[in-house]
Tab-separated table of C-alpha atoms (C1' of nucleotides) in Angstrom:
chain	number	residue	atom	x	y	z
A	58	MET	CA	37.095	-13.819	24.573
A	59	ALA	CA	38.113	-11.952	21.457
A	60	SER	CA	36.317	-14.486	19.301
A	61	LYS	CA	33.060	-13.350	20.899
A	62	GLU	CA	33.666	-9.925	19.562
A	63	ARG	CA	34.553	-11.243	16.147
A	64	ILE	CA	31.305	-13.205	16.081
A	65	ALA	CA	29.322	-10.236	17.323
A	66	ARG	CA	30.911	-8.190	14.551
A	67	LEU	CA	29.927	-10.806	11.994
A	68	LYS	CA	26.371	-10.859	13.299
A	69	GLU	CA	26.204	-7.093	13.093
A	70	GLU	CA	27.490	-7.354	9.564
A	71	THR	CA	24.791	-9.696	8.326
A	72	ARG	CA	22.242	-7.484	10.080
A	73	ILE	CA	23.505	-4.644	7.961
A	74	ASN	CA	23.566	-6.909	4.936
A	75	ILE	CA	19.889	-7.693	5.465
A	76	LEU	CA	19.020	-3.997	5.589
A	77	ASP	CA	21.194	-3.219	2.570
A	78	ALA	CA	19.652	-6.037	0.561
A	79	ALA	CA	16.175	-4.927	1.572
A	80	LEU	CA	16.849	-1.332	0.575
A	81	GLN	CA	18.327	-2.401	-2.728
A	82	ILE	CA	15.297	-4.534	-3.554
A	83	VAL	CA	12.971	-1.728	-2.527
A	84	LYS	CA	14.875	0.744	-4.693
A	85	GLN	CA	15.019	-1.553	-7.682
A	86	GLU	CA	11.625	-3.214	-7.643
A	87	GLY	CA	9.493	-1.128	-5.297
A	88	TRP	CA	8.485	-1.960	-1.750
A	89	GLN	CA	5.663	-4.246	-2.853
A	90	ALA	CA	8.216	-6.605	-4.343
A	91	LEU	CA	10.109	-6.965	-1.088
A	92	SER	CA	9.934	-10.487	0.308
A	93	LEU	CA	11.892	-12.274	3.005
A	94	ARG	CA	12.981	-15.031	0.670
A	95	LYS	CA	14.278	-12.458	-1.789
A	96	ILE	CA	16.299	-10.809	0.957
A	97	ALA	CA	17.574	-14.207	2.081
A	98	ASP	CA	18.609	-15.009	-1.463
A	99	ALA	CA	20.539	-11.769	-1.729
A	100	ILE	CA	22.529	-12.416	1.449
A	101	GLU	CA	22.916	-16.118	0.569
A	102	TYR	CA	20.932	-17.496	3.481
A	103	THR	CA	17.531	-19.054	3.857
A	104	ALA	CA	14.522	-17.051	4.928
A	105	PRO	CA	14.119	-18.032	8.611
A	106	ILE	CA	17.569	-16.725	9.483
A	107	ILE	CA	16.186	-13.226	9.186
A	108	TYR	CA	14.168	-13.806	12.339
A	109	GLU	CA	17.446	-14.043	14.242
A	110	TYR	CA	17.992	-10.397	13.447
A	111	PHE	CA	14.504	-8.910	13.133
A	112	ALA	CA	11.226	-9.718	14.848
A	113	ASN	CA	9.353	-9.711	11.541
A	114	LYS	CA	9.156	-8.071	8.158
A	115	GLU	CA	7.584	-4.936	9.627
A	116	ALA	CA	10.645	-4.472	11.818
A	117	ILE	CA	12.847	-4.390	8.733
A	118	LEU	CA	10.668	-1.701	7.163
A	119	LEU	CA	10.789	0.212	10.448
A	120	GLU	CA	14.565	0.088	10.425
A	121	LEU	CA	14.649	1.288	6.824
A	122	THR	CA	12.335	4.089	7.881
A	123	ARG	CA	14.776	5.055	10.631
A	124	LYS	CA	17.656	5.114	8.157
A	125	GLY	CA	15.479	7.234	5.893
A	126	PHE	CA	14.818	9.812	8.576
A	127	LEU	CA	18.497	10.009	9.452
A	128	LEU	CA	19.395	10.490	5.800
A	129	LEU	CA	16.702	13.114	5.402
A	130	ASP	CA	17.885	14.927	8.512
A	131	ARG	CA	21.415	15.035	7.183
A	132	ASP	CA	20.174	16.733	4.019
A	133	LEU	CA	18.034	19.161	5.996
A	134	GLN	CA	20.889	20.161	8.286
A	135	GLN	CA	23.134	20.666	5.303
A	136	ALA	CA	20.605	22.904	3.558
A	137	LYS	CA	20.021	24.845	6.755
A	138	ALA	CA	23.728	25.478	7.316
A	139	GLU	CA	24.046	27.199	3.988
A	140	HIS	CA	21.899	30.148	5.030
A	141	ARG	CA	21.499	32.465	7.941
A	142	LEU	CA	18.121	34.138	7.384
A	143	PRO	CA	15.273	31.896	8.590
A	144	ALA	CA	13.239	32.578	5.459
A	145	LYS	CA	16.114	31.429	3.270
A	146	GLN	CA	16.717	28.469	5.541
A	147	LEU	CA	13.121	27.339	5.274
A	148	GLU	CA	13.129	27.659	1.521
A	149	ALA	CA	16.351	25.679	1.199
A	150	MET	CA	15.202	23.011	3.647
A	151	TRP	CA	11.885	22.336	1.967
A	152	LEU	CA	13.644	22.173	-1.345
A	153	ALA	CA	16.036	19.668	0.185
A	154	TYR	CA	13.059	17.730	1.522
A	155	TRP	CA	11.588	17.701	-1.968
A	156	ASN	CA	14.845	16.573	-3.538
A	157	PHE	CA	15.281	13.838	-0.959
A	158	ALA	CA	11.853	12.437	-1.723
A	159	PHE	CA	12.627	12.102	-5.415
A	160	ALA	CA	16.181	10.916	-4.964
A	161	ASN	CA	14.797	8.205	-2.668
A	162	LYS	CA	11.332	7.645	-4.050
A	163	GLU	CA	10.734	4.148	-2.744
A	164	LEU	CA	12.360	4.884	0.590
A	165	TYR	CA	10.099	7.902	0.992
A	166	GLN	CA	7.117	5.653	0.341
A	167	VAL	CA	8.298	3.281	3.029
A	168	MET	CA	8.736	6.172	5.460
A	169	PHE	CA	5.208	7.445	4.907
A	170	GLY	CA	2.246	5.347	4.034
A	171	VAL	CA	3.462	1.790	3.825
A	172	SER	CA	3.605	0.849	7.464
A	173	THR	CA	0.335	-0.301	8.953
A	174	ASN	CA	0.782	1.518	12.220
A	175	CYS	CA	-0.090	5.165	12.413
A	176	CYS	CA	2.086	8.232	13.017
A	177	CYS	CA	1.677	8.304	16.798
A	178	GLU	CA	2.791	4.685	17.103
A	179	LEU	CA	5.589	5.434	14.692
A	180	VAL	CA	6.961	8.267	16.787
A	181	ASN	CA	6.814	6.008	19.835
A	182	GLN	CA	8.819	3.295	18.138
A	183	LEU	CA	10.955	5.742	16.187
A	184	PRO	CA	12.141	8.945	17.831
A	185	GLU	CA	13.925	9.785	14.582
A	186	ALA	CA	10.553	10.492	13.020
A	187	GLU	CA	10.569	13.797	14.876
A	188	LEU	CA	13.853	14.970	13.394
A	189	PRO	CA	12.198	17.028	10.629
A	190	TRP	CA	10.109	18.809	13.243
A	191	ASP	CA	13.267	19.588	15.208
A	192	ALA	CA	14.949	20.849	12.062
A	193	PHE	CA	12.159	23.101	10.826
A	194	THR	CA	10.519	24.639	13.865
A	195	PRO	CA	13.497	26.747	15.031
A	196	ALA	CA	13.511	28.566	11.701
A	197	ILE	CA	9.743	29.024	11.805
A	198	GLY	CA	9.986	30.281	15.386
A	199	GLU	CA	12.713	32.737	14.523
A	200	LEU	CA	10.774	34.017	11.543
A	201	MET	CA	7.633	34.542	13.605
A	202	HIS	CA	9.481	35.825	16.675
A	203	ILE	CA	7.976	33.100	18.851
A	204	GLU	CA	10.075	31.444	21.492
A	205	ASP	CA	7.888	28.489	22.410
A	206	LEU	CA	8.514	26.006	19.597
A	207	ASP	CA	5.624	23.806	20.720
A	208	SER	CA	3.004	26.518	20.492
A	209	ASP	CA	-0.075	25.917	18.378
A	210	VAL	CA	0.824	28.707	15.970
A	211	ILE	CA	4.119	27.110	15.012
A	212	CYS	CA	2.528	23.685	14.928
A	213	THR	CA	-0.072	24.956	12.506
A	214	LYS	CA	2.469	26.620	10.260
A	215	TYR	CA	4.686	23.564	10.259
A	216	TYR	CA	1.803	21.341	9.220
A	217	THR	CA	0.821	23.764	6.526
A	218	PHE	CA	4.317	23.627	5.072
A	219	TRP	CA	4.522	19.882	5.409
A	220	SER	CA	1.093	19.320	3.885
A	221	VAL	CA	1.922	21.333	0.791
A	222	VAL	CA	5.236	19.639	0.204
A	223	HIS	CA	4.181	16.128	1.143
A	224	GLY	CA	0.998	16.462	-0.878
A	225	LEU	CA	2.852	17.624	-3.937
A	226	ILE	CA	5.332	14.798	-3.525
A	227	SER	CA	2.624	12.188	-3.055
A	228	ILE	CA	0.737	13.327	-6.104
A	229	ASN	CA	3.895	13.256	-8.167
A	230	ILE	CA	5.342	10.066	-6.779
A	231	LEU	CA	2.291	8.053	-7.655
A	232	GLY	CA	2.662	8.844	-11.299
A	233	ARG	CA	4.361	11.823	-12.708
A	234	ASP	CA	2.623	13.276	-15.702
A	235	SER	CA	2.779	17.010	-15.092
A	236	SER	CA	6.052	18.545	-16.129
A	237	ASP	CA	8.877	19.046	-13.675
A	238	ASP	CA	8.789	22.757	-14.389
A	239	ILE	CA	5.224	23.116	-13.221
A	240	ASN	CA	6.000	21.103	-10.114
A	241	ARG	CA	8.923	23.292	-9.128
A	242	GLN	CA	6.750	26.283	-9.844
A	243	VAL	CA	4.018	24.956	-7.553
A	244	LEU	CA	6.552	24.130	-4.884
A	245	ARG	CA	8.240	27.523	-4.931
A	246	ASP	CA	4.895	29.318	-5.197
A	247	ALA	CA	3.489	27.524	-2.203
A	248	ILE	CA	6.573	27.783	-0.034
A	249	THR	CA	7.281	31.451	-0.685
A	250	GLY	CA	3.558	32.086	-0.230
A	251	ILE	CA	3.529	30.557	3.209
A	252	ILE	CA	6.796	32.184	4.162
A	253	ARG	CA	5.458	35.578	3.141
A	254	SER	CA	2.249	34.943	5.060
A	255	ILE	CA	4.176	34.422	8.280
A	256	THR	CA	6.784	37.095	7.730
A	257	PRO	CA	5.974	40.103	9.901
B	67	MET	CA	-35.936	-14.862	-24.350
B	68	ALA	CA	-37.007	-13.086	-21.180
B	69	SER	CA	-35.103	-15.557	-19.081
B	70	LYS	CA	-31.894	-14.290	-20.673
B	71	GLU	CA	-32.619	-10.888	-19.281
B	72	ARG	CA	-33.417	-12.287	-15.864
B	73	ILE	CA	-30.121	-14.145	-15.854
B	74	ALA	CA	-28.245	-11.095	-17.050
B	75	ARG	CA	-29.886	-9.166	-14.244
B	76	LEU	CA	-28.798	-11.790	-11.738
B	77	LYS	CA	-25.227	-11.687	-13.041
B	78	GLU	CA	-25.205	-7.913	-12.769
B	79	GLU	CA	-26.473	-8.309	-9.229
B	80	THR	CA	-23.669	-10.551	-8.068
B	81	ARG	CA	-21.233	-8.194	-9.763
B	82	ILE	CA	-22.597	-5.460	-7.577
B	83	ASN	CA	-22.543	-7.806	-4.610
B	84	ILE	CA	-18.849	-8.398	-5.151
B	85	LEU	CA	-18.153	-4.683	-5.189
B	86	ASP	CA	-20.342	-4.078	-2.155
B	87	ALA	CA	-18.680	-6.871	-0.216
B	88	ALA	CA	-15.261	-5.587	-1.197
B	89	LEU	CA	-16.097	-2.057	-0.107
B	90	GLN	CA	-17.509	-3.281	3.174
B	91	ILE	CA	-14.391	-5.295	3.935
B	92	VAL	CA	-12.187	-2.367	2.977
B	93	LYS	CA	-14.206	-0.035	5.214
B	94	GLN	CA	-14.242	-2.425	8.140
B	95	GLU	CA	-10.773	-3.931	8.050
B	96	GLY	CA	-8.756	-1.685	5.753
B	97	TRP	CA	-7.687	-2.357	2.185
B	98	GLN	CA	-4.779	-4.560	3.240
B	99	ALA	CA	-7.225	-7.066	4.671
B	100	LEU	CA	-9.097	-7.416	1.384
B	101	SER	CA	-8.780	-10.893	-0.085
B	102	LEU	CA	-10.658	-12.693	-2.832
B	103	ARG	CA	-11.616	-15.559	-0.539
B	104	LYS	CA	-13.019	-13.091	1.962
B	105	ILE	CA	-15.119	-11.473	-0.735
B	106	ALA	CA	-16.242	-14.899	-1.931
B	107	ASP	CA	-17.220	-15.827	1.601
B	108	ALA	CA	-19.297	-12.683	1.943
B	109	ILE	CA	-21.277	-13.332	-1.234
B	110	GLU	CA	-21.493	-17.065	-0.447
B	111	TYR	CA	-19.485	-18.291	-3.392
B	112	THR	CA	-16.003	-19.688	-3.828
B	113	ALA	CA	-13.086	-17.531	-4.855
B	114	PRO	CA	-12.649	-18.412	-8.545
B	115	ILE	CA	-16.162	-17.249	-9.370
B	116	ILE	CA	-14.931	-13.680	-8.996
B	117	TYR	CA	-12.898	-14.099	-12.168
B	118	GLU	CA	-16.175	-14.449	-14.051
B	119	TYR	CA	-16.852	-10.829	-13.206
B	120	PHE	CA	-13.430	-9.193	-12.872
B	121	ALA	CA	-10.133	-9.827	-14.598
B	122	ASN	CA	-8.233	-9.804	-11.297
B	123	LYS	CA	-8.108	-8.239	-7.867
B	124	GLU	CA	-6.684	-5.000	-9.265
B	125	ALA	CA	-9.777	-4.613	-11.433
B	126	ILE	CA	-11.975	-4.692	-8.348
B	127	LEU	CA	-9.924	-1.970	-6.719
B	128	LEU	CA	-10.120	0.016	-9.945
B	129	GLU	CA	-13.902	-0.268	-9.929
B	130	LEU	CA	-14.023	0.835	-6.299
B	131	THR	CA	-11.835	3.763	-7.287
B	132	ARG	CA	-14.335	4.686	-9.994
B	133	LYS	CA	-17.195	4.565	-7.506
B	134	GLY	CA	-15.112	6.711	-5.204
B	135	PHE	CA	-14.578	9.387	-7.836
B	136	LEU	CA	-18.267	9.445	-8.698
B	137	LEU	CA	-19.188	9.806	-5.032
B	138	LEU	CA	-16.593	12.532	-4.580
B	139	ASP	CA	-17.865	14.366	-7.640
B	140	ARG	CA	-21.409	14.285	-6.282
B	141	ASP	CA	-20.222	15.958	-3.076
B	142	LEU	CA	-18.191	18.519	-5.004
B	143	GLN	CA	-21.092	19.453	-7.270
B	144	GLN	CA	-23.369	19.778	-4.271
B	145	ALA	CA	-20.934	22.067	-2.469
B	146	LYS	CA	-20.436	24.119	-5.609
B	147	ALA	CA	-24.157	24.579	-6.145
B	148	GLU	CA	-24.565	26.212	-2.759
B	149	HIS	CA	-22.566	29.291	-3.728
B	150	ARG	CA	-22.250	31.702	-6.579
B	151	LEU	CA	-18.970	33.509	-5.974
B	152	PRO	CA	-16.017	31.417	-7.241
B	153	ALA	CA	-14.012	32.109	-4.090
B	154	LYS	CA	-16.833	30.770	-1.943
B	155	GLN	CA	-17.304	27.863	-4.297
B	156	LEU	CA	-13.655	26.873	-4.058
B	157	GLU	CA	-13.681	27.103	-0.297
B	158	ALA	CA	-16.797	24.971	-0.024
B	159	MET	CA	-15.542	22.429	-2.542
B	160	TRP	CA	-12.194	21.859	-0.890
B	161	LEU	CA	-13.955	21.522	2.409
B	162	ALA	CA	-16.240	18.948	0.812
B	163	TYR	CA	-13.170	17.187	-0.569
B	164	TRP	CA	-11.684	17.124	2.918
B	165	ASN	CA	-14.905	15.820	4.450
B	166	PHE	CA	-15.217	13.135	1.795
B	167	ALA	CA	-11.732	11.854	2.530
B	168	PHE	CA	-12.487	11.399	6.211
B	169	ALA	CA	-15.987	10.079	5.725
B	170	ASN	CA	-14.487	7.483	3.354
B	171	LYS	CA	-10.992	7.049	4.728
B	172	GLU	CA	-10.227	3.619	3.351
B	173	LEU	CA	-11.891	4.370	0.022
B	174	TYR	CA	-9.783	7.492	-0.296
B	175	GLN	CA	-6.707	5.367	0.297
B	176	VAL	CA	-7.763	3.006	-2.457
B	177	MET	CA	-8.339	5.938	-4.799
B	178	PHE	CA	-4.866	7.348	-4.219
B	179	GLY	CA	-1.804	5.359	-3.396
B	180	VAL	CA	-2.869	1.766	-3.277
B	181	SER	CA	-2.952	0.926	-6.952
B	182	THR	CA	0.365	-0.027	-8.492
B	183	ASN	CA	-0.174	1.897	-11.663
B	184	CYS	CA	0.530	5.597	-11.748
B	185	CYS	CA	-1.739	8.572	-12.292
B	186	CYS	CA	-1.409	8.760	-16.074
B	187	GLU	CA	-2.331	5.096	-16.461
B	188	LEU	CA	-5.143	5.626	-14.017
B	189	VAL	CA	-6.659	8.437	-16.059
B	190	ASN	CA	-6.405	6.274	-19.144
B	191	GLN	CA	-8.266	3.423	-17.520
B	192	LEU	CA	-10.526	5.701	-15.525
B	193	PRO	CA	-11.858	8.894	-17.081
B	194	GLU	CA	-13.697	9.571	-13.828
B	195	ALA	CA	-10.337	10.377	-12.242
B	196	GLU	CA	-10.509	13.725	-14.009
B	197	LEU	CA	-13.842	14.723	-12.498
B	198	PRO	CA	-12.284	16.751	-9.678
B	199	TRP	CA	-10.276	18.714	-12.255
B	200	ASP	CA	-13.458	19.410	-14.192
B	201	ALA	CA	-15.191	20.515	-11.022
B	202	PHE	CA	-12.512	22.835	-9.706
B	203	THR	CA	-10.942	24.525	-12.707
B	204	PRO	CA	-14.008	26.545	-13.814
B	205	ALA	CA	-14.121	28.272	-10.438
B	206	ILE	CA	-10.372	28.895	-10.522
B	207	GLY	CA	-10.676	30.233	-14.070
B	208	GLU	CA	-13.523	32.548	-13.138
B	209	LEU	CA	-11.638	33.825	-10.132
B	210	MET	CA	-8.521	34.538	-12.187
B	211	HIS	CA	-10.415	35.817	-15.219
B	212	ILE	CA	-8.802	33.231	-17.440
B	213	GLU	CA	-10.801	31.559	-20.152
B	214	ASP	CA	-8.483	28.737	-21.133
B	215	LEU	CA	-9.001	26.142	-18.397
B	216	ASP	CA	-6.017	24.100	-19.579
B	217	SER	CA	-3.518	26.911	-19.283
B	218	ASP	CA	-0.430	26.394	-17.175
B	219	VAL	CA	-1.439	29.085	-14.718
B	220	ILE	CA	-4.664	27.324	-13.791
B	221	CYS	CA	-2.906	23.971	-13.798
B	222	THR	CA	-0.364	25.288	-11.339
B	223	LYS	CA	-2.966	26.769	-9.052
B	224	TYR	CA	-5.049	23.606	-9.138
B	225	TYR	CA	-2.059	21.481	-8.169
B	226	THR	CA	-1.205	23.907	-5.411
B	227	PHE	CA	-4.711	23.552	-3.972
B	228	TRP	CA	-4.723	19.814	-4.387
B	229	SER	CA	-1.281	19.378	-2.882
B	230	VAL	CA	-2.198	21.253	0.242
B	231	VAL	CA	-5.451	19.417	0.784
B	232	HIS	CA	-4.220	15.968	-0.235
B	233	GLY	CA	-1.060	16.400	1.790
B	234	LEU	CA	-2.969	17.396	4.868
B	235	ILE	CA	-5.327	14.483	4.378
B	236	SER	CA	-2.500	12.013	3.845
B	237	ILE	CA	-0.676	13.137	6.942
B	238	ASN	CA	-3.837	12.882	8.964
B	239	ILE	CA	-5.138	9.670	7.488
B	240	LEU	CA	-2.015	7.766	8.334
B	241	GLY	CA	-2.764	8.362	11.950
B	242	ARG	CA	-2.545	11.837	13.303
B	243	ASP	CA	-3.589	12.582	16.782
B	244	SER	CA	-3.213	16.323	16.471
B	245	SER	CA	-6.522	17.912	17.282
B	246	ASP	CA	-9.194	18.335	14.660
B	247	ASP	CA	-9.240	22.038	15.455
B	248	ILE	CA	-5.651	22.535	14.363
B	249	ASN	CA	-6.314	20.570	11.196
B	250	ARG	CA	-9.323	22.658	10.241
B	251	GLN	CA	-7.264	25.709	11.032
B	252	VAL	CA	-4.475	24.550	8.721
B	253	LEU	CA	-6.976	23.682	6.019
B	254	ARG	CA	-8.807	27.015	6.160
B	255	ASP	CA	-5.536	28.922	6.471
B	256	ALA	CA	-4.047	27.274	3.438
B	257	ILE	CA	-7.145	27.471	1.266
B	258	THR	CA	-8.007	31.077	2.019
B	259	GLY	CA	-4.336	31.895	1.595
B	260	ILE	CA	-4.223	30.443	-1.885
B	261	ILE	CA	-7.566	31.963	-2.803
B	262	ARG	CA	-6.375	35.380	-1.670
B	263	SER	CA	-3.157	34.929	-3.621
B	264	ILE	CA	-5.049	34.429	-6.865
B	265	THR	CA	-7.799	36.977	-6.229
B	266	PRO	CA	-7.125	40.058	-8.312
C	205	DT	C1'	35.883	-37.515	24.821
C	206	DA	C1'	31.104	-36.358	26.036
C	207	DA	C1'	27.786	-32.714	26.592
C	208	DA	C1'	25.847	-28.566	25.455
C	209	DT	C1'	25.313	-24.681	22.702
C	210	DC	C1'	25.089	-22.391	18.461
C	211	DA	C1'	24.086	-21.326	13.528
C	212	DT	C1'	21.596	-22.736	9.935
C	213	DT	C1'	18.408	-25.433	7.145
C	214	DT	C1'	14.386	-28.203	6.052
C	215	DA	C1'	9.626	-28.864	6.606
C	216	DA	C1'	5.500	-27.312	7.544
C	217	DC	C1'	1.312	-24.137	8.293
C	218	DA	C1'	-1.929	-20.905	6.964
C	219	DC	C1'	-2.482	-17.610	4.036
C	220	DT	C1'	-2.415	-14.977	-0.728
C	221	DG	C1'	-3.824	-14.440	-6.114
C	222	DT	C1'	-4.715	-17.196	-9.977
C	223	DT	C1'	-5.545	-21.100	-13.323
C	224	DA	C1'	-7.155	-25.652	-14.940
C	225	DA	C1'	-9.919	-29.532	-14.500
C	226	DG	C1'	-14.136	-31.603	-13.257
C	227	DC	C1'	-18.947	-32.029	-12.250
C	228	DA	C1'	-23.713	-31.471	-12.216
C	229	DA	C1'	-27.589	-29.022	-13.592
C	230	DA	C1'	-29.841	-26.322	-17.231
C	231	DT	C1'	-30.453	-25.693	-21.945
C	232	DG	C1'	-30.607	-26.539	-26.964
C	233	DT	C1'	-31.444	-29.867	-30.613
C	234	DA	C1'	-33.088	-34.252	-33.004
D	170	DT	C1'	-38.146	-38.129	-25.032
D	171	DA	C1'	-32.984	-38.773	-25.691
D	172	DC	C1'	-28.701	-36.957	-26.590
D	173	DA	C1'	-25.332	-33.133	-26.956
D	174	DT	C1'	-23.855	-28.845	-25.461
D	175	DT	C1'	-23.434	-25.156	-22.851
D	176	DT	C1'	-23.498	-22.843	-18.293
D	177	DG	C1'	-22.496	-22.141	-13.240
D	178	DC	C1'	-19.926	-23.380	-9.897
D	179	DT	C1'	-16.619	-26.059	-7.127
D	180	DT	C1'	-12.518	-28.692	-6.115
D	181	DA	C1'	-7.737	-29.109	-6.734
D	182	DA	C1'	-3.699	-27.332	-7.649
D	183	DC	C1'	0.411	-23.987	-8.335
D	184	DA	C1'	3.502	-20.642	-6.964
D	185	DG	C1'	4.136	-17.296	-3.910
D	186	DT	C1'	3.817	-14.878	0.834
D	187	DG	C1'	5.117	-14.376	6.270
D	188	DT	C1'	6.103	-17.203	10.060
D	189	DT	C1'	7.116	-21.153	13.325
D	190	DA	C1'	8.915	-25.656	14.908
D	191	DA	C1'	11.803	-29.347	14.380
D	192	DA	C1'	15.999	-31.367	12.770
D	193	DT	C1'	20.910	-31.171	11.619
D	194	DG	C1'	25.468	-30.450	11.895
D	195	DA	C1'	29.333	-27.748	13.495
D	196	DT	C1'	31.559	-25.397	17.510
D	197	DT	C1'	32.352	-24.579	21.928
D	198	DT	C1'	32.362	-26.088	26.733
D	199	DA	C1'	33.013	-29.331	30.595
DNA sequence: TAAATCATTTAACACTGTTAAGCAAATGTA
DNA sequence: TACATTTGCTTAACAGTGTTAAATGATTTA
């Protein structure tokens, strides 16, 4: 009876080992270098064993994406908790978003852009993908004095924010040449600009 | 003597055929589905012949990227030519940029984000990658009454513009279902916002 | 002890990019 | 015309990829 649990615990452990190995490879060599045999090597198994834990390679990336969103959400919540005014909260959160992307460059790439399936499919398979939305929109709503967080106005503002930040990150992640100073300048400029534009 | 030219012409033709076939495959099945054997099939040759014309697969993608930048530049110049006021020019150009990305979704993906090498390497190998900069900065400079087009101020503003537009495109290209209306709203909002912020 | 289940590996398939060897036709040279 | 050389192209092969099926050997069950 108890041995079942021990075995289940072991299985769970190698599942985690697979994800850890995958993330480590992604972080060290980039997501294009990730292969099942490389993962298997790292956990000292042969490749097909992975299919006992994941349906396919895509499922591993999806799981990494989930972990990424949870990690990102943790950072966002932390940044949010440090301020009371919604304007300050937004500023801190987008800065945290920015920092997360560069602290986890490859992971960020996996979260956006690598997976074949599109955003809508992603949200279906991965409720965690909506965590940023849940984190940001209350502050936007409070700032604009709008109760309905699903209204088009908030949606538009949220996408404007996200576009600026994600765009700047994308441009920088695929090859940083412009100085970090200019980037931070652009980021702060854009964010404070948007915040001011929606402050009554 | 003349036969040499005919042969050279034929070689140039199959070079173009390779690129055309590649672009067609990319447009129809996405860039992940592009394979050398598929290209070879399309031009009715076998795979190794491609290495007579391109160093490797990456070189084909690089050439497609060049074509993409030239096409984009054509659209930008056309949009620019339709207006005189720099503010109007910028608005029209970024709209043209946006339209280009969605009219050539897969090509846009190849241009940004697919290639392994980063932006700085890309500009080295591909001077055409700076065409958008050349197209936009004069209008920004005129609007801000700044002569030096390489100044940090213009650089910052250009990256702000680009981030917004590229970010919005990225988010949408990787499968957004949010209505086109909201997107255009975000785009116009952001662009006019930035333009207003730099209009004296 | 025999049967059945489980974890794991080996082998294989159909792909991928890429390189080397071979072949057959076109060309240059005597 | 006859031979040598170059050219254009293909076949074969290598190492790698994701993935599946079959085999193996240990562990649990009856």
